[in-house]
């Protein structure tokens, strides 16, 4: 087994341990026992438990970013929106341990890790906020404050996922996707992009969204590392 394979084996073992025991109860000893490597081998790749968890979280965030596809208003908007919701729900439900810790308040964890979790949650919110701003430019999202729209959406999804985790029998994924889609359709979604003409100014240009982006500019996707650097400067 080469170094890359051993690292992946440790990550897979850590994901399983976190899923079964939670962050608090998981120990490096548990991870190395499941991965069938010496404890010293773990420390060749990760300095502590928090760092391996952070690596898993970064992978989750990367999958979330890849799950959101840009909507083409000339095609079936409803089908594309449902695809995006379905893909996001799948990413989160496929990693229930990471998702529950990320969406929780992380009470009792060390302050540095709490700060890192908050940064990841903010990055997820920013990713959704940028997608909503792009949707406003395409006429498939109602004009308004995209930051608040993102907060409302994440809050609704958070409660659905928490309830689903507590149920003895989890709800079918497609039921969750349909319910979220219907909820958003009655809110800021527009299934008819032509209705977006109402948001255009007298010169035919779309009014700038609430995020402050200039009309016509594509939203810039922010990577996890860049987002953390920006926040560290502000701290």
Coordinates of C-alpha atoms in Angstrom, one line a residue:
X1 CA 0.0 0.0 0.0
X2 CA 1.5 3.3 -1.0
X3 CA 1.2 6.6 0.9
X4 CA -1.8 7.9 -1.0
X5 CA -3.7 4.6 -0.4
X6 CA -2.8 4.5 3.3
X7 CA -4.0 8.1 3.7
X8 CA -7.3 7.2 2.1
X9 CA -7.6 4.1 4.3
X10 CA -7.2 6.3 7.3
X11 CA -9.8 8.7 6.1
X12 CA -12.3 5.9 5.4
X13 CA -11.6 4.5 8.9
X14 CA -12.1 7.9 10.5
X15 CA -15.4 8.5 8.6
X16 CA -16.7 5.1 10.0
X17 CA -15.5 5.8 13.5
X18 CA -17.0 9.3 13.6
X19 CA -20.3 7.9 12.2
X20 CA -20.5 5.2 14.9
X21 CA -19.1 7.1 17.9
X22 CA -19.5 10.8 17.1
X23 CA -16.7 13.4 17.3
X24 CA -16.5 13.5 21.1
X25 CA -16.1 9.7 21.7
X26 CA -14.0 8.9 18.6
X27 CA -10.3 8.3 19.4
X28 CA -7.2 8.0 17.3
X29 CA -6.8 4.5 18.7
X30 CA -10.2 3.6 17.2
X31 CA -9.2 4.9 13.8
X32 CA -5.9 3.1 13.6
X33 CA -7.4 -0.1 14.8
X34 CA -10.0 0.0 12.1
X35 CA -7.5 1.0 9.5
X36 CA -5.1 -1.8 10.8
X37 CA -2.1 0.5 11.0
X38 CA 0.2 1.4 13.8
X39 CA -0.6 4.6 15.8
X40 CA 2.6 6.2 14.7
X41 CA 1.5 5.7 11.1
X42 CA -1.5 7.9 11.8
X43 CA 0.7 10.8 12.9
X44 CA 2.7 10.6 9.7
X45 CA -0.4 11.9 7.9
X46 CA -2.4 13.8 10.5
X47 CA -1.3 15.7 13.7
X48 CA -4.5 14.9 15.6
X49 CA -8.1 13.8 15.5
X50 CA -9.3 17.3 14.6
X51 CA -7.1 17.5 11.5
X52 CA -8.5 14.2 10.1
X53 CA -12.0 15.4 10.7
X54 CA -11.2 18.7 9.0
X55 CA -9.9 16.8 5.9
X56 CA -13.2 14.9 5.7
X57 CA -15.2 18.1 6.0
X58 CA -13.2 19.7 3.2
X59 CA -14.0 16.7 1.1
X60 CA -17.7 17.1 1.9
X61 CA -17.6 20.8 1.0
X62 CA -15.9 20.0 -2.3
X63 CA -18.6 17.5 -3.1
X64 CA -21.3 20.1 -2.3
X65 CA -19.6 22.6 -4.7
X66 CA -19.6 20.0 -7.4
X67 CA -23.2 19.0 -6.9
X68 CA -24.6 22.5 -7.7
X69 CA -24.9 22.9 -11.5
X70 CA -25.6 26.2 -13.2
X71 CA -29.3 26.4 -14.3
X72 CA -29.9 26.9 -18.1
X73 CA -33.1 29.1 -18.3
X74 CA -33.6 28.0 -21.9
X75 CA -34.1 24.3 -20.8
X76 CA -36.4 22.7 -18.2
X77 CA -35.8 24.9 -15.2
X78 CA -37.9 22.8 -12.8
X79 CA -36.0 19.6 -13.7
X80 CA -32.6 21.3 -13.2
X81 CA -33.6 22.8 -9.9
X82 CA -34.8 19.4 -8.7
X83 CA -31.6 17.9 -9.9
X84 CA -29.6 20.4 -7.8
X85 CA -31.7 19.8 -4.7
X86 CA -31.5 16.0 -5.2
X87 CA -27.7 16.2 -5.6
X88 CA -27.2 18.3 -2.4
X89 CA -29.5 16.1 -0.3
X90 CA -27.6 13.0 -1.5
X91 CA -24.2 14.5 -0.6
X92 CA -25.4 15.4 2.9
X93 CA -27.3 12.1 3.6
X94 CA -24.4 10.0 2.4
X95 CA -22.2 11.5 5.2
X96 CA -24.7 11.7 8.1
X97 CA -22.0 11.9 10.8
X98 CA -20.1 14.8 9.2
X99 CA -23.4 16.5 8.3
X100 CA -24.8 16.3 11.8
X101 CA -21.6 17.7 13.4
X102 CA -21.3 20.4 10.8
X103 CA -24.9 21.6 11.3
X104 CA -24.8 21.3 15.1
X105 CA -23.6 24.1 17.4
X106 CA -20.6 21.9 18.2
X107 CA -20.9 22.5 21.9
X108 CA -18.0 21.2 24.0
X109 CA -15.5 21.0 21.2
X110 CA -12.2 22.9 21.4
X111 CA -12.5 26.5 20.5
X112 CA -10.2 26.2 17.4
X113 CA -12.3 23.5 16.0
X114 CA -15.5 25.4 16.7
X115 CA -14.1 28.3 14.7
X116 CA -13.2 26.0 11.9
X117 CA -16.7 24.5 11.8
X118 CA -18.2 28.0 11.7
X119 CA -15.9 28.8 8.8
X120 CA -17.0 25.7 6.8
X121 CA -20.7 26.5 7.5
X122 CA -20.1 30.1 6.3
X123 CA -18.5 28.7 3.1
X124 CA -21.5 26.5 2.4
X125 CA -23.8 29.5 2.9
X126 CA -21.6 31.6 0.6
X127 CA -21.7 28.9 -2.1
X128 CA -25.5 28.8 -2.0
X129 CA -25.7 32.6 -1.9
X130 CA -23.6 32.9 -5.0
X131 CA -25.8 30.3 -6.8
X132 CA -28.9 32.3 -5.8
X133 CA -27.3 35.6 -7.1
X134 CA -26.7 33.8 -10.4
X135 CA -30.3 32.6 -10.4
X136 CA -31.4 36.2 -10.0
X137 CA -29.4 37.2 -13.1
X138 CA -31.0 34.3 -15.0
X139 CA -34.5 35.3 -13.9
X140 CA -35.2 32.0 -11.9
X141 CA -34.8 33.5 -8.4
X142 CA -37.0 36.4 -7.0
X143 CA -35.1 39.7 -6.4
X144 CA -34.2 40.1 -2.8
X145 CA -31.5 39.5 -0.2
X146 CA -29.6 36.4 -1.2
X147 CA -27.9 36.1 2.1
X148 CA -31.2 35.8 3.9
X149 CA -32.5 33.4 1.2
X150 CA -29.5 31.2 1.8
X151 CA -30.0 31.3 5.6
X152 CA -33.7 30.3 5.2
X153 CA -32.8 27.5 2.9
X154 CA -30.0 26.0 5.0
X155 CA -32.2 26.3 8.1
X156 CA -35.0 24.4 6.5
X157 CA -32.6 21.7 5.2
X158 CA -30.9 21.5 8.6
X159 CA -34.2 20.7 10.4
X160 CA -35.2 18.1 7.8
X161 CA -31.9 16.3 8.1
X162 CA -31.9 16.4 11.9
X163 CA -35.4 15.0 12.0
X164 CA -34.5 12.4 9.5
X165 CA -31.6 11.3 11.6
X166 CA -33.8 10.9 14.7
X167 CA -36.6 8.9 13.0
X168 CA -36.5 5.1 13.4
X169 CA -37.3 4.8 9.7
X170 CA -35.7 7.6 7.6
X171 CA -37.9 9.4 5.1
X172 CA -37.3 8.4 1.4
X173 CA -34.8 10.8 -0.2
X174 CA -37.2 11.6 -3.1
X175 CA -39.8 12.7 -0.6
X176 CA -37.4 15.1 1.0
X177 CA -36.4 16.4 -2.5
X178 CA -40.0 17.0 -3.6
X179 CA -41.0 18.7 -0.3
X180 CA -38.0 21.1 -0.4
X181 CA -38.6 21.8 -4.1
X182 CA -42.3 22.6 -3.4
X183 CA -41.3 24.8 -0.4
X184 CA -38.8 26.8 -2.4
X185 CA -41.2 27.1 -5.4
X186 CA -43.7 28.8 -3.2
X187 CA -40.9 31.1 -2.0
X188 CA -38.1 32.6 -4.1
X189 CA -38.1 30.1 -7.1
X190 CA -39.5 31.1 -10.5
X191 CA -40.3 28.2 -12.8
X192 CA -40.8 30.6 -15.7
X193 CA -37.6 32.6 -16.4
X194 CA -39.6 35.0 -18.6
X195 CA -41.1 36.4 -15.4
X196 CA -37.6 37.6 -14.6
X197 CA -38.1 40.5 -17.0
X198 CA -39.9 42.3 -14.3
X199 CA -36.6 42.6 -12.4
X200 CA -34.9 44.4 -15.3
X201 CA -34.2 48.1 -15.3
X202 CA -35.3 50.7 -17.8
X203 CA -32.2 50.0 -20.0
X204 CA -33.0 46.2 -20.2
X205 CA -30.3 45.3 -17.7
X206 CA -31.1 43.2 -14.7
X207 CA -31.0 45.1 -11.4
X208 CA -28.0 44.3 -9.3
X209 CA -28.8 41.6 -6.7
X210 CA -28.7 42.2 -3.0
X211 CA -25.2 40.8 -2.7
X212 CA -23.7 43.9 -4.2
X213 CA -22.4 42.2 -7.4
X214 CA -22.4 44.4 -10.5
X215 CA -25.0 43.6 -13.2
X216 CA -23.7 41.1 -15.7
X217 CA -20.9 39.8 -13.6
X218 CA -20.7 36.1 -13.0
X219 CA -20.5 35.2 -9.3
X220 CA -17.0 34.2 -8.3
X221 CA -16.8 30.8 -6.6
X222 CA -14.8 30.9 -3.4
X223 CA -12.7 27.9 -2.5
X224 CA -12.6 26.7 1.2
X225 CA -8.9 27.8 1.6
X226 CA -9.6 31.3 0.1
X227 CA -12.6 31.7 2.4
X228 CA -10.6 30.9 5.5
X229 CA -7.8 33.2 4.5
X230 CA -10.3 36.1 4.1
X231 CA -11.8 35.4 7.5
X232 CA -8.4 35.1 9.2
X233 CA -7.5 38.6 8.0
X234 CA -10.7 39.9 9.5
X235 CA -10.2 38.2 12.9

